[in-house]
Amino acid sequence: MNTWLCNNFDVNSIKLDSLTGDAGFRKYYRFTMNNKSYIAVDAIPAMSNNLAFVEIQKVLQQVINVPEIIFSDLDLGFFCLSDFGDKLFSDVLTLDNMECSYQKAINILPQIAHAQLPQNYSLPQYDAKFVNVECHIFTEWLLGVHLNITLNEQEKAQLQNCFNILVDNALEQPQVIMHRDYHSRNLMLINSEQEPADTTEIEIELGVIDFQDAVIGPITYDIVSLLRDCYVKWPNAKVKDLFYYFYQLIDADNKYPDVTQEQWLRWFDLMGMQRHVKASGIFARLYHRDHKNGYLKDIPLTLSYIIDVSAQYSELSFLHDLVLHKVMPLLDNKVKHKDNH
């Protein structure tokens, strides 16, 4: 990759500084050329959605801040991108500034949702099969591999009934362009010299990264990813206020006149359930399959959302009881056992 960069910039050497990677297989490096900073990406083609990254970047750069692709080679899996800096949205959030800050992040979502795709390009559909497969990451990796929980046939059927409710909830919503990983660690503060933590009235410009897995899917997926973040939990009253801000914003032109406030909230709640079911399974998979242990600590918070929300929906009582009475105690014992050793 260093040789490839040197050839493109017509120089003899480049010093690459390794950056912390993400949950995928991509590796990131920062380097400086002519007093300007760039990001180099090594994305193994067989394990990375590189063509989608390029195509979606073309779409999104028309409406929001995304990294500019300076050079790319899809066969090698190499990219040279513009650099948004190293300050994450998540790094500067506080209870005092979160409402103002999150509104700025929410303002981006209608731009993504209603971006215009070129006629010769289509995104994957987040359909019933897609959603169901994601739900079963929880069954396979968190229950089976991580906690060694085996369900009997009746329990499997009850859990599948819960998954079916979550699938139906996703499919009945308006379908839009969906980032699919829109949370506080995938938003960057661009050229920010202020410290937003110092004030509730902050002026920030946000850049969006990690959009290569975008699909056409339910309208509440990205907003619940943002507000019920697997890495940080905010007071529920503030979350609901911000969700109301979102649906009023995205429905500003009255596209969905027949959708009640209660329906919006149900969509939001159950969409979050599906995402947290999937995410808890992915965190276990990252540990056991990909040898990345940094996400294990995020499983309890992710499961706490499932417990809280499922308590409000009687049709999801089996999932509620499973997580509260079986999964969480085993998870706690596993953590205590590890600490003792």
Short mmCIF file of N, CA and C in Angstrom, two decimals, residues 106 109-111 113-114 176 219-220 244-256 264:
data_model
loop_
_atom_site.label_atom_id
_atom_site.label_comp_id
_atom_site.label_asym_id
_atom_site.label_seq_id
_atom_site.Cartn_x
_atom_site.Cartn_y
_atom_site.Cartn_z
N ILE A 106 -29.20 14.44 13.86
CA ILE A 106 -30.50 14.04 13.31
C ILE A 106 -30.80 14.79 12.01
N LEU A 109 -30.05 12.94 8.81
CA LEU A 109 -30.74 11.71 8.43
C LEU A 109 -31.71 11.87 7.26
N PRO A 110 -32.53 12.92 7.19
CA PRO A 110 -33.38 13.06 6.00
C PRO A 110 -32.59 13.18 4.70
N GLN A 111 -31.40 13.77 4.78
CA GLN A 111 -30.55 13.91 3.60
C GLN A 111 -30.09 12.54 3.10
N ALA A 113 -31.68 9.58 3.91
CA ALA A 113 -32.87 8.79 3.60
C ALA A 113 -33.42 9.08 2.21
N HIS A 114 -33.37 10.35 1.81
CA HIS A 114 -34.00 10.74 0.56
C HIS A 114 -32.99 11.12 -0.52
N VAL A 176 -36.44 3.52 3.08
CA VAL A 176 -35.59 4.63 2.61
C VAL A 176 -34.14 4.16 2.55
N ILE A 219 -37.41 3.22 8.00
CA ILE A 219 -37.09 4.62 8.23
C ILE A 219 -36.58 4.91 9.63
N THR A 220 -36.88 4.04 10.61
CA THR A 220 -36.45 4.31 11.99
C THR A 220 -35.13 3.64 12.35
N TYR A 244 -39.02 12.40 18.69
CA TYR A 244 -40.13 13.22 18.20
C TYR A 244 -39.59 14.32 17.28
N TYR A 245 -38.46 14.89 17.63
CA TYR A 245 -37.82 15.89 16.77
C TYR A 245 -37.51 15.27 15.40
N PHE A 246 -37.03 14.03 15.41
CA PHE A 246 -36.70 13.35 14.16
C PHE A 246 -37.92 13.14 13.29
N TYR A 247 -38.99 12.55 13.84
CA TYR A 247 -40.07 12.19 12.94
C TYR A 247 -40.83 13.42 12.45
N GLN A 248 -40.82 14.49 13.22
CA GLN A 248 -41.41 15.73 12.73
C GLN A 248 -40.55 16.33 11.61
N LEU A 249 -39.23 16.16 11.73
CA LEU A 249 -38.31 16.66 10.72
C LEU A 249 -38.44 15.86 9.43
N ILE A 250 -38.43 14.55 9.55
CA ILE A 250 -38.43 13.71 8.35
C ILE A 250 -39.80 13.70 7.67
N ASP A 251 -40.83 14.08 8.43
CA ASP A 251 -42.18 14.15 7.86
C ASP A 251 -42.62 15.60 7.69
N ALA A 252 -41.65 16.48 7.50
CA ALA A 252 -41.95 17.91 7.40
C ALA A 252 -42.89 18.22 6.23
N ASP A 253 -42.81 17.44 5.16
CA ASP A 253 -43.68 17.68 4.01
C ASP A 253 -44.90 16.76 4.03
N ASN A 254 -45.18 16.18 5.21
CA ASN A 254 -46.40 15.39 5.42
C ASN A 254 -46.50 14.19 4.46
N LYS A 255 -45.37 13.48 4.33
CA LYS A 255 -45.37 12.29 3.48
C LYS A 255 -46.14 11.13 4.10
N TYR A 256 -46.23 11.13 5.43
CA TYR A 256 -46.82 9.99 6.13
C TYR A 256 -47.97 10.45 7.02
N TRP A 264 -45.29 5.63 15.23
CA TRP A 264 -43.88 5.99 15.10
C TRP A 264 -43.07 5.43 16.26
#
